[in-house]
Coordinates of C-alpha atoms in Angstrom, one line a residue:
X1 CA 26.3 -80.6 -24.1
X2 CA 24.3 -78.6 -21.0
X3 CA 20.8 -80.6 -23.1
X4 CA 22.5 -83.9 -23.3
X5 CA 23.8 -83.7 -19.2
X6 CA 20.3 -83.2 -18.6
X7 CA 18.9 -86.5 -19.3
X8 CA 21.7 -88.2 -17.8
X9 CA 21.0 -90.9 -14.8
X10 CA 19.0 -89.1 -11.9
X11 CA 17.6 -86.2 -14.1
X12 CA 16.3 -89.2 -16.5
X13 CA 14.7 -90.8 -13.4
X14 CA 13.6 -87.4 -12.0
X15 CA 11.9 -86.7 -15.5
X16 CA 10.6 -89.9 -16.3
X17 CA 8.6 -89.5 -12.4
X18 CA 7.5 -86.1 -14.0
X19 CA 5.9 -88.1 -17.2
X20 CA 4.4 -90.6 -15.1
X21 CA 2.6 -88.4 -13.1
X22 CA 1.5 -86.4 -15.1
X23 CA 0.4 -88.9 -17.1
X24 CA -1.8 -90.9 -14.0
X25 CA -3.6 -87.9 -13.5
X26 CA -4.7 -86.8 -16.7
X27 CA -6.2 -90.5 -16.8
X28 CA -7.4 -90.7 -13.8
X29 CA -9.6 -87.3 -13.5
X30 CA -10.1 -87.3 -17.0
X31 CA -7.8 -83.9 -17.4
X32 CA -7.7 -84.4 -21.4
X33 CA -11.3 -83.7 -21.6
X34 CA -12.3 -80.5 -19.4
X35 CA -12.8 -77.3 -21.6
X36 CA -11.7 -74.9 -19.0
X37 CA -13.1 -71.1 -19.3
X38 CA -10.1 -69.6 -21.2
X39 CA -9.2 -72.1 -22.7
X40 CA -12.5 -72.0 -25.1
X41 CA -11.7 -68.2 -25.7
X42 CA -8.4 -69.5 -26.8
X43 CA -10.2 -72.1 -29.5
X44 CA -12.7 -69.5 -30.6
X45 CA -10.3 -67.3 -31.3
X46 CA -8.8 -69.8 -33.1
X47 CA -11.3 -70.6 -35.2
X48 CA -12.2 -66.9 -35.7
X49 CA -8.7 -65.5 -37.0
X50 CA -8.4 -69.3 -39.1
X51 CA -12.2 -68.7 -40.6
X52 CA -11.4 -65.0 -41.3
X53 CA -13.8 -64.0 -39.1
X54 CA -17.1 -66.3 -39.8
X55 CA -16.5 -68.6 -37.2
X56 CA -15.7 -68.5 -33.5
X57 CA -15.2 -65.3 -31.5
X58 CA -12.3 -62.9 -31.1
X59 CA -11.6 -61.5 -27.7
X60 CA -9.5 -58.4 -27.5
X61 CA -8.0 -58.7 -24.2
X62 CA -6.5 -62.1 -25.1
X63 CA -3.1 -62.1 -27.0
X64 CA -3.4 -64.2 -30.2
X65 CA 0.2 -66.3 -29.7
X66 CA -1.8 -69.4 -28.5
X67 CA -4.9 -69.0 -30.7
X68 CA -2.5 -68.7 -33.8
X69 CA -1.0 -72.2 -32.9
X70 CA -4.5 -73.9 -32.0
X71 CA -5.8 -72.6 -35.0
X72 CA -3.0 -74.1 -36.8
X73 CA -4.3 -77.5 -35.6
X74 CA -7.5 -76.6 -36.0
X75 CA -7.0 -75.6 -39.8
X76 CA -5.1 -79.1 -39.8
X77 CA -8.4 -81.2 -39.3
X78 CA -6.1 -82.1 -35.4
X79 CA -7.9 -82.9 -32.4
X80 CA -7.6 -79.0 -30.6
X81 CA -7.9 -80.1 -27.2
X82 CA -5.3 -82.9 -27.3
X83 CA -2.7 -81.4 -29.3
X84 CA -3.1 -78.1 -27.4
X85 CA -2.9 -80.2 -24.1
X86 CA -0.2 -81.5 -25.5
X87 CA 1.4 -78.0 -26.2
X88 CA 1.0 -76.7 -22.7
X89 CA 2.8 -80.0 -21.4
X90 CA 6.0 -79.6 -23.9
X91 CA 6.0 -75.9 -22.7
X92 CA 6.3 -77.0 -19.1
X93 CA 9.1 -79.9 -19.6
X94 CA 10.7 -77.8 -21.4
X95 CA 10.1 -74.8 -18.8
X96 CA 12.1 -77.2 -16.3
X97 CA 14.4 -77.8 -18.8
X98 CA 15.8 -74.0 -18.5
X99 CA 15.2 -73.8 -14.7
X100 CA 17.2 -77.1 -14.7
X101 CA 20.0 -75.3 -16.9
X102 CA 20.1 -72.3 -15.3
X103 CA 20.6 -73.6 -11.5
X104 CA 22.9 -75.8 -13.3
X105 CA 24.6 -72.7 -14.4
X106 CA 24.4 -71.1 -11.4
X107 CA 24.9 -73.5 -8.8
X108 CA 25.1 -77.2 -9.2
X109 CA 23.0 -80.1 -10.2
X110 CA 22.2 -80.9 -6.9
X111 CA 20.5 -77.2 -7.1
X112 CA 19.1 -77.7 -10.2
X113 CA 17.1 -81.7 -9.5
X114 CA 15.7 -79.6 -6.7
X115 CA 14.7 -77.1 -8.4
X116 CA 13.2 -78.8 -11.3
X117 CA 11.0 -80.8 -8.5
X118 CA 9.5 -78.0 -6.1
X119 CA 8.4 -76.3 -9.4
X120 CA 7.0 -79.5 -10.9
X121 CA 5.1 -80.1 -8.0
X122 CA 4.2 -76.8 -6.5
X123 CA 0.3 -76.8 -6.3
X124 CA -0.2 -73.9 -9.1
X125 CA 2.3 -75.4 -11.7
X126 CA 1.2 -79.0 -11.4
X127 CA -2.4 -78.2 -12.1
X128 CA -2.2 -75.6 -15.1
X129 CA 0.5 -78.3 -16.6
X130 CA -3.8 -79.4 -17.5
X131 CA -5.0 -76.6 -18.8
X132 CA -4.8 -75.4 -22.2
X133 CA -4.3 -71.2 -20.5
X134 CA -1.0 -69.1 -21.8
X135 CA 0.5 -69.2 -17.5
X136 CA 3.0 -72.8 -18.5
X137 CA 3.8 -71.0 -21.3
X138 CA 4.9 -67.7 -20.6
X139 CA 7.0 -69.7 -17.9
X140 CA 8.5 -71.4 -20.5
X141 CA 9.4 -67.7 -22.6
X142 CA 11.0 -65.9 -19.4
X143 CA 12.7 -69.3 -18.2
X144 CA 14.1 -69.5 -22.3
X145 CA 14.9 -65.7 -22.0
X146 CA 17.1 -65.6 -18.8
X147 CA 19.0 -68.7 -19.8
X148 CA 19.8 -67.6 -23.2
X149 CA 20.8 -64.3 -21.6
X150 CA 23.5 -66.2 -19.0
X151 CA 24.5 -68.2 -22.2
X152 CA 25.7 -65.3 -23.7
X153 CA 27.3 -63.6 -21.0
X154 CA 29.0 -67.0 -20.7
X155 CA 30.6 -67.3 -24.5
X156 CA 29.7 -64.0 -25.9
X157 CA 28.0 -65.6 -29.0
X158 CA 25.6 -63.4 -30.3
X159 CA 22.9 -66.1 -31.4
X160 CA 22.4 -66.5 -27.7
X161 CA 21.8 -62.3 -27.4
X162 CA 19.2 -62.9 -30.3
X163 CA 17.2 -66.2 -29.1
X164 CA 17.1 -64.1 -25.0
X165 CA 15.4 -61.2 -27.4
X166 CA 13.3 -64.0 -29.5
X167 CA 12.2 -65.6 -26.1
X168 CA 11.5 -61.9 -24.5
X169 CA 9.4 -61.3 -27.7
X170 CA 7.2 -64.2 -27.9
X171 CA 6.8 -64.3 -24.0
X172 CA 5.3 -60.3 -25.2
X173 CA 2.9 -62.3 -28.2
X174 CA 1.6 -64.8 -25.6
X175 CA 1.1 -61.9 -22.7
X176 CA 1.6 -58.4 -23.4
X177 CA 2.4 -57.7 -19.5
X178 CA 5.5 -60.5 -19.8
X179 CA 7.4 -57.6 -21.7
X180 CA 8.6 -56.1 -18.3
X181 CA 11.0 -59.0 -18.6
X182 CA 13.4 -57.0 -21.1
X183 CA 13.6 -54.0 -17.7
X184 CA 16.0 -56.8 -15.9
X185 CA 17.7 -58.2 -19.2
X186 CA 18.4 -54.4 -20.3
X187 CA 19.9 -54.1 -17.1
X188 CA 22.0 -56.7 -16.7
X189 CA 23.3 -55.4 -20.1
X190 CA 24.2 -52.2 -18.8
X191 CA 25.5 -53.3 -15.8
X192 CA 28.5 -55.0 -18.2
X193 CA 28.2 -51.5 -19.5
X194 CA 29.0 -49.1 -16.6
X195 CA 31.6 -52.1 -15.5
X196 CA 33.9 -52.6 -18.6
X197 CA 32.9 -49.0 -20.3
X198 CA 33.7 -50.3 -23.9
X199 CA 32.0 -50.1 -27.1
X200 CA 31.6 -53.9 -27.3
X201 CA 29.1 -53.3 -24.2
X202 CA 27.4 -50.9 -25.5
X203 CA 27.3 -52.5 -29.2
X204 CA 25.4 -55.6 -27.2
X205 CA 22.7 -53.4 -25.5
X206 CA 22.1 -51.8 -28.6
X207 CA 22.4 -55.7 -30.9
X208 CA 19.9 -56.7 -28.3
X209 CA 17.3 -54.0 -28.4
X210 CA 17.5 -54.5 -32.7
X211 CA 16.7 -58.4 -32.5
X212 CA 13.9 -57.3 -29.9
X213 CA 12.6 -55.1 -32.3
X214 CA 12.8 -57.3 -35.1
X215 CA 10.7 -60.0 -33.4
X216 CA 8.3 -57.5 -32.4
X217 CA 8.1 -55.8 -36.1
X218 CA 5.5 -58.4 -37.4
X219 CA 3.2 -57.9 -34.5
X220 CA 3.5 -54.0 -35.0
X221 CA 3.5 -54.0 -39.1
X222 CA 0.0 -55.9 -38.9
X223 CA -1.8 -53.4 -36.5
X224 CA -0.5 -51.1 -38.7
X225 CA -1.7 -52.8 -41.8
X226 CA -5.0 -53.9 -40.4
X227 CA -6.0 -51.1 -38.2
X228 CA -3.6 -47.9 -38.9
X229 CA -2.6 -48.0 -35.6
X230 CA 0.8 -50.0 -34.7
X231 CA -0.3 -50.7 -31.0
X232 CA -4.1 -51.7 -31.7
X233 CA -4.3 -55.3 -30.5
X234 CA -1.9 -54.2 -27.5
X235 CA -4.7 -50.9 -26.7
X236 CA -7.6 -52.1 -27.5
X237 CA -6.9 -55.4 -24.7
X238 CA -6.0 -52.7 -22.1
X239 CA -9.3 -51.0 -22.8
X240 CA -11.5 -54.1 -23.3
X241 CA -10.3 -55.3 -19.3
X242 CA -10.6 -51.8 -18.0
X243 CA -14.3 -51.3 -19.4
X244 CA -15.7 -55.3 -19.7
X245 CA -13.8 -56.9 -16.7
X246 CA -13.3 -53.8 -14.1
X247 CA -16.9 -54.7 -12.8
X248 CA -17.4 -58.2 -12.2
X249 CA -14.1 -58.2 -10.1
X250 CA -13.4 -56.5 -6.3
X251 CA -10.0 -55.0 -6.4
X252 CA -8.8 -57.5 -4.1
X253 CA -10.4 -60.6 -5.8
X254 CA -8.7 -63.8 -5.2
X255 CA -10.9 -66.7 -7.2
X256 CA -9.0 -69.8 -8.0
X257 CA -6.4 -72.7 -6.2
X258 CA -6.0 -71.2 -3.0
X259 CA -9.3 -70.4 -1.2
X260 CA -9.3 -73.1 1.1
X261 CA -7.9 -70.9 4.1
X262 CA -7.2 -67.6 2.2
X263 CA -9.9 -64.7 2.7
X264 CA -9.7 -61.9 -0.1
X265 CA -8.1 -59.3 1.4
X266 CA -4.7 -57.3 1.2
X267 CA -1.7 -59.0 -0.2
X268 CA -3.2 -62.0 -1.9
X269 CA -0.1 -62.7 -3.8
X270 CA 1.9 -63.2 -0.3
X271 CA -0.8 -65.1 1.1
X272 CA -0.8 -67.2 -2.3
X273 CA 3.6 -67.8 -2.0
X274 CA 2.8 -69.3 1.5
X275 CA -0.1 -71.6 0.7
X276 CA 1.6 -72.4 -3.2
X277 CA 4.6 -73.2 -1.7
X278 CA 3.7 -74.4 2.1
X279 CA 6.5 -76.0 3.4
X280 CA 9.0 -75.0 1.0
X281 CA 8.4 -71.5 1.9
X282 CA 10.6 -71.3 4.6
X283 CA 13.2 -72.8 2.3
X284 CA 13.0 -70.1 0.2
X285 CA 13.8 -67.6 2.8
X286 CA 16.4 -69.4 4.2
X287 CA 17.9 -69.6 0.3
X288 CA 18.1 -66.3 -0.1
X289 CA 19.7 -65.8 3.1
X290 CA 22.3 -68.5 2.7
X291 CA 23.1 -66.8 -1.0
X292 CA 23.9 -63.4 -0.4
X293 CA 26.2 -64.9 3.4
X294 CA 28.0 -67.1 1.3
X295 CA 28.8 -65.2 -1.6
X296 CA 30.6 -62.4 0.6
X297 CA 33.6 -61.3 -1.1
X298 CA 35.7 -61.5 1.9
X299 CA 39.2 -63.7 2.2
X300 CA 39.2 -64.6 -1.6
X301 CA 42.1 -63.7 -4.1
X302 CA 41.4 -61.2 -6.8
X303 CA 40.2 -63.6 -9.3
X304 CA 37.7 -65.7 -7.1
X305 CA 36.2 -61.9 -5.9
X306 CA 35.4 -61.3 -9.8
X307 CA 34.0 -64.7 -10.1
X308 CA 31.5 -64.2 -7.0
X309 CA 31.0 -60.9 -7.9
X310 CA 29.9 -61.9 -11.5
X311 CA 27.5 -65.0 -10.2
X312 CA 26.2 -62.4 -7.6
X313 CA 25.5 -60.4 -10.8
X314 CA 23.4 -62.4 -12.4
X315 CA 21.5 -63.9 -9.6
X316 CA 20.6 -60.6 -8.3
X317 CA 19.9 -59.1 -11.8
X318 CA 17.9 -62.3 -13.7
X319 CA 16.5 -64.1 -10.8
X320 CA 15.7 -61.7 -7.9
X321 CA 15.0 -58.5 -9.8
X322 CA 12.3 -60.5 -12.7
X323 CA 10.9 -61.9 -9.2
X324 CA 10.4 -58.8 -7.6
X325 CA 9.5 -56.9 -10.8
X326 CA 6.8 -59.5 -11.7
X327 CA 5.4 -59.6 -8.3
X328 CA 5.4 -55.8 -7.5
X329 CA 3.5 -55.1 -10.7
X330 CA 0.5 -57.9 -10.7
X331 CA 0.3 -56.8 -6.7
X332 CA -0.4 -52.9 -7.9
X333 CA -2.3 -54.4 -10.8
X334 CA -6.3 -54.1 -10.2
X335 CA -7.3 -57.5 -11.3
X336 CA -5.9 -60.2 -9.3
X337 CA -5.6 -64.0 -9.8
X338 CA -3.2 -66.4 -8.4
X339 CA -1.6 -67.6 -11.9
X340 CA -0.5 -63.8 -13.3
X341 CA 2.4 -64.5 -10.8
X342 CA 3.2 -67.8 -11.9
X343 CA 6.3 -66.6 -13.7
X344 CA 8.3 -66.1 -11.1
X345 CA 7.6 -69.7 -9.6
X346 CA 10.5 -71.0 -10.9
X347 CA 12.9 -68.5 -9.3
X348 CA 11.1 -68.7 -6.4
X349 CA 11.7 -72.9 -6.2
X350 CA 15.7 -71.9 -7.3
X351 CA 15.5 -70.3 -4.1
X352 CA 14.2 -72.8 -2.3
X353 CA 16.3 -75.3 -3.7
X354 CA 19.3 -73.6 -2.2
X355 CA 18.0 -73.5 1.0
X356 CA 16.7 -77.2 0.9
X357 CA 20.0 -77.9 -0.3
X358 CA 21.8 -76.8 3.8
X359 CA 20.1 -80.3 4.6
X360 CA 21.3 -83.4 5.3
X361 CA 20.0 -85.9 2.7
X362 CA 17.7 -87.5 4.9
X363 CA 15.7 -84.2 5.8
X364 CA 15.8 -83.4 2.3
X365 CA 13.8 -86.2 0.8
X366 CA 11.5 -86.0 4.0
X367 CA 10.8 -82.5 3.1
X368 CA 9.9 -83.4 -0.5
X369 CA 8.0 -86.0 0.1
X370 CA 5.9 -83.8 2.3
X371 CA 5.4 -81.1 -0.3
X372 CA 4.6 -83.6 -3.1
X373 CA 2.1 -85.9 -0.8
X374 CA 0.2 -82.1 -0.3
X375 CA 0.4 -81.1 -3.9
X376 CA -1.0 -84.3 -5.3
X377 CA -3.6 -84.6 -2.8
X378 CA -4.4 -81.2 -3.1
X379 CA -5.0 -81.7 -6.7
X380 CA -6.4 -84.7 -6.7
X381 CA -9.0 -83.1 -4.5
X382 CA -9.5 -79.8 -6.8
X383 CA -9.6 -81.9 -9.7
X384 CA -12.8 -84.0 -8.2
X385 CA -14.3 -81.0 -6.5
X386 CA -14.2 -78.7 -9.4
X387 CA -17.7 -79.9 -11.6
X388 CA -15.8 -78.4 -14.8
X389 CA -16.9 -81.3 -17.0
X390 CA -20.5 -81.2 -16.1
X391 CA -20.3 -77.7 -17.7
X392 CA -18.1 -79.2 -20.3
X393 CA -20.4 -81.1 -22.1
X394 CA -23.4 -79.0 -22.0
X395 CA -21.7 -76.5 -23.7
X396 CA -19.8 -79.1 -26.1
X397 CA -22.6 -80.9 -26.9
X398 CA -25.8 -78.8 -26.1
X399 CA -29.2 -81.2 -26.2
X400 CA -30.4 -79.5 -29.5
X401 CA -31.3 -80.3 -32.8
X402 CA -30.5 -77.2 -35.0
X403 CA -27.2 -75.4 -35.4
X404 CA -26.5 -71.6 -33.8
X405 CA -25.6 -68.9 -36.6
X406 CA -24.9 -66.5 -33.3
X407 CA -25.2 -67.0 -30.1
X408 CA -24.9 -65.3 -27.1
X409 CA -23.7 -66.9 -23.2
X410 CA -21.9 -66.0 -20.2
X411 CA -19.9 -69.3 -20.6
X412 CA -17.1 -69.0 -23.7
X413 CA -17.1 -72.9 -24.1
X414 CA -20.3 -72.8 -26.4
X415 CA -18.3 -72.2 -29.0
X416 CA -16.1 -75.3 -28.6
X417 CA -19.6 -77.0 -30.3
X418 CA -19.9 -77.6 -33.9
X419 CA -23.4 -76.6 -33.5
X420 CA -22.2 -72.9 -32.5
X421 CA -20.9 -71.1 -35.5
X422 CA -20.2 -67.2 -33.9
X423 CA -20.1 -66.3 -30.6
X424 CA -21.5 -62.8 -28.5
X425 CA -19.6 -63.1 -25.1
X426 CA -20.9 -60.5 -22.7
X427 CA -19.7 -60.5 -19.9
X428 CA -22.1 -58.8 -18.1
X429 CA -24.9 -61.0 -18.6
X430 CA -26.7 -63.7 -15.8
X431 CA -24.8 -62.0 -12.8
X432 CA -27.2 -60.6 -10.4
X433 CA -27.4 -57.3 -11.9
X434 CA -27.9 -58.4 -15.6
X435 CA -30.1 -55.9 -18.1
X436 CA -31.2 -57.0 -21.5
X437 CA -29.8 -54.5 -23.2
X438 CA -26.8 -56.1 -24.6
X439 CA -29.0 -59.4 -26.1
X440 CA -31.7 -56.4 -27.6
X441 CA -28.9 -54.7 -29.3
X442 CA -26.7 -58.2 -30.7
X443 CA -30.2 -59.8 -31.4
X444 CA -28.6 -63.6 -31.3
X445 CA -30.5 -66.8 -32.8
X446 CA -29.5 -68.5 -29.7
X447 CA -28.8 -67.9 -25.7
X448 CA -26.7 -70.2 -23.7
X449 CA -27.9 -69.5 -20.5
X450 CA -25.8 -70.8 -17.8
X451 CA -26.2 -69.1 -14.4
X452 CA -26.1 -69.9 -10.0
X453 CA -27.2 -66.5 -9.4
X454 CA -30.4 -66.7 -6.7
X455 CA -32.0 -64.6 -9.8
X456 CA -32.2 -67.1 -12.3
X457 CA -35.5 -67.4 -12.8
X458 CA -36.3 -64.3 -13.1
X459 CA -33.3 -63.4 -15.5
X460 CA -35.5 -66.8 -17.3
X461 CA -38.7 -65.1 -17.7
X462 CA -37.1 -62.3 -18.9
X463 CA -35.5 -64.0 -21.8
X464 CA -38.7 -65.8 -22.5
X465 CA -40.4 -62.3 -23.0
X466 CA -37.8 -61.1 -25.4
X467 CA -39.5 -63.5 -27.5
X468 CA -37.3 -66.6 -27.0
X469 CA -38.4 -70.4 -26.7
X470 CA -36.8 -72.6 -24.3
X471 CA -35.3 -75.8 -25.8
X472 CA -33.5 -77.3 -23.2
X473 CA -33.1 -76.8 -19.3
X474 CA -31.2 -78.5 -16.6
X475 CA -31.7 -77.4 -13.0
X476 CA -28.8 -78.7 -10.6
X477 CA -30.9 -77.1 -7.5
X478 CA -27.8 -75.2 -7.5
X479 CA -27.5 -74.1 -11.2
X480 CA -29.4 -73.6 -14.2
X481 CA -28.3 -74.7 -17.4
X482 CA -30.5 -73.6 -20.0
X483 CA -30.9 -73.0 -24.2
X484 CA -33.4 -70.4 -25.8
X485 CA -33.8 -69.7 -29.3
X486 CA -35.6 -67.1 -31.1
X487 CA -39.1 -67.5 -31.6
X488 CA -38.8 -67.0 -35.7
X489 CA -37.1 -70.8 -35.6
X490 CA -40.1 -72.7 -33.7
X491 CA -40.8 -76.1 -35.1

């Protein structure tokens, strides 16, 4: 019934906006096209694991939820990049779907429309709704997770306990650091616990905890299989970032949406909240405020005092605490970047709804038009700026004549060409500070050399002297596109 309210009058309107949108932009800066940087990790690994290994490239820091499901298309003979576009888009409608149904649950469906638009068109959402990255869907997991988690606590059906535990699992396949979203989950749990002190609360911590662990069993039962070591894939991408990515970022990196006015320093994720949000922000203070005043237990007759009490319960347990949790760990965490907080957008624009909500109609659609007139032209501004299709189609369809057994680049999106069959991706290579030593010891057939370091020549003679020809080259004045190949293959 909550699905079929949904798409009732203004939430059909407010969706069928969303589509159209959506829609416009993807046509009009060509968004269906660009091969962003992970998301050609994400199709190598694809082909990798679907090729048992003779094809693509595997990355061990990447979780292999949204490679499994590309390579599925893949495998299926599917366009990859429109059916995985299409993926990240279902996992967004659907993401406001739950946040939709939970501030429906929660509040109202004033609430909830308001909800579902601040996080549709805050800046960050809106523009990785484009890009084929695991950030809309992990969104999607938590969302699914909290809601099934209120549905149960609602009706007491335990298919709602398992799908929370399904969603919390697969939010862990798709990013291994979304698993801190079983801390507040657990907790709410126990919370009923220590309330009711009954053996039907602790029989649900305990049935939840099982189903976790029986969605996570496949994941653990193949590491063990494959590698003797249940938590391989899970250690091996902790190591891989520690010792391949530590380097190339300062500990207080901020690349991305929001460097327009925001200088890397100290709190980045704050900084990020006030520009992502702008002139909602203050709407999310002010929603947080107006919860907790007017939800005060005082002058209310026993039974409305349990009521409040129990919606205070779950708003401080599955909204605020995920929101705090997720944004106190990614702001200790030493690599930073504007989407690992994106899960917690949603809460943050249920917030923000609330407070919107205190005005009169008039104000309110003033306010909104506001924040979607600066999200739009923001993005319609990022999406022309950023030259991501330039570097697209070198890399999808290099200038050559001969096909790459291996290859090595700096720029994953080689392999996203028919004409690359394996892929060497180090990392350090063509920054300023680059050393042979990794090309001497993989010894690829091909280089594609992509670089804007001042260095670039010089890192170009040096390939030349490992005894590589230069096939193509491209110099922007700015960049250097270029393609060597081993001497042994010269016409």
């Amino acid at each position: 019934m909550e699905i079929k309210e949904f798409f009732k009058k203004r939430s059909v309107i407010i969706f069928s906006a969303f589509i159209i949108v959506y829609l416009y932009f993807a046509w009009a800066f060509k968004q269906y096209s660009d091969v962003w940087w992970d998301s050609a990790s994400y199709i190598g690994m694809a082909k990798y694991i679907f090729s048992n290994g003779t094809l693509g490239v595997f990355e061990p820091m990447k979780t292999v939820f949204l490679p499994i499901i590309l390579g599925i298309f893949w495998k299926l003979n599917l366009n990859i990049m429109f059916f995985g576009n299409l993926l990240i888009f279902a996992a967004g409608i659907l993401s406001l779907i739950f946040l939709y149904l939970i501030a429906k649950n929660l509040f109202n469906k004033k609430i909830a429309n308001l909800s579902i638009i601040i996080l549709f068109f805050n800046i960050l959402f809106f523009v990785f709704l484009f890009r084929l990255y695991t950030e809309i869907i992990s969104v999607c997991f938590i969302l699914g997770a909290l809601f099934f988690m209120l549905k149960f606590d609602e009706n007491q059906k335990y298919i709602f306990l398992f799908l929370s535990a399904l969603f919390s699992g697969l939010s862990f396949f798709n990013k291994y650091t979304n698993i801190i979203i079983i801390i507040p989950l657990n907790l709410f749990l126990l919370v009923n616990l220590i309330k009711h002190k009954n053996a039907k609360s602790l029989k649900q911590i305990i049935m939840f905890n099982i189903f976790l662990l029986i969605v996570l069993a496949p994941f653990f039962i193949l590491n063990y299989k494959v590698y003797n070591n249940p938590m391989y894939l899970f250690n091996l991408s902790n190591n891989y970032f520690k010792e391949n990515l530590g380097h190339n970022f300062d500990l207080r990196t901020f690349p991305g949406i929001p460097t327009l006015f925001i200088k890397n320093t100290d709190f980045i994720y704050f900084k990020a909240l006030l520009y992502l949000f702008n002139i909602m922000f203050p709407f999310f203070i002010l929603g947080i405020y107006f919860m907790f005043k007017e939800n005060k237990n005082e002058n209310n007759n026993l039974l409305q005092k349990d009521a409040k009490e129990n919606k205070m319960k779950k708003i401080i347990i599955l909204i605020l605490l995920p929101m705090l949790i997720f944004f106190l760990f990614f702001e200790a965490f030493y690599l930073k970047q504007e989407r690992y907080i994106i899960q917690i957008f949603p809460l943050i624009s249920l917030f923000a709804a609330y407070g919107l909500s205190k005005l009169r109609k008039s104000f309110i659609i003033k306010i909104l038009v506001i924040y979607i007139v600066i999200t739009l032209a923001y993005s319609a501004f990022y999406f022309r700026a950023t030259d991501e299709r330039s570097y697209t189609n070198f890399f999808k369809n290099p200038n050559i004549n001969f096909t790459c057994e291996k290859a090595a680049t700096s720029d994953p999106r080689s392999i996203v060409s028919d004409k690359v069959k394996t892929l060497v991706f180090p990392y350090e290579v063509f920054q300023d500070d680059w050393t042979p030593i990794y090309i001497i010891k993989e010894k690829p057939d091909c280089i594609f050399y992509f670089s804007c370091s001042e260095k670039r020549q010089e890192q170009r003679l040096l390939i030349k002297s490992l005894n590589y020809s230069l096939e193509y080259e491209k110099d922007t004045g700015r960049c250097l596109y270029s393609i060597f190949r081993y001497s042994i293959f010269k016409k």
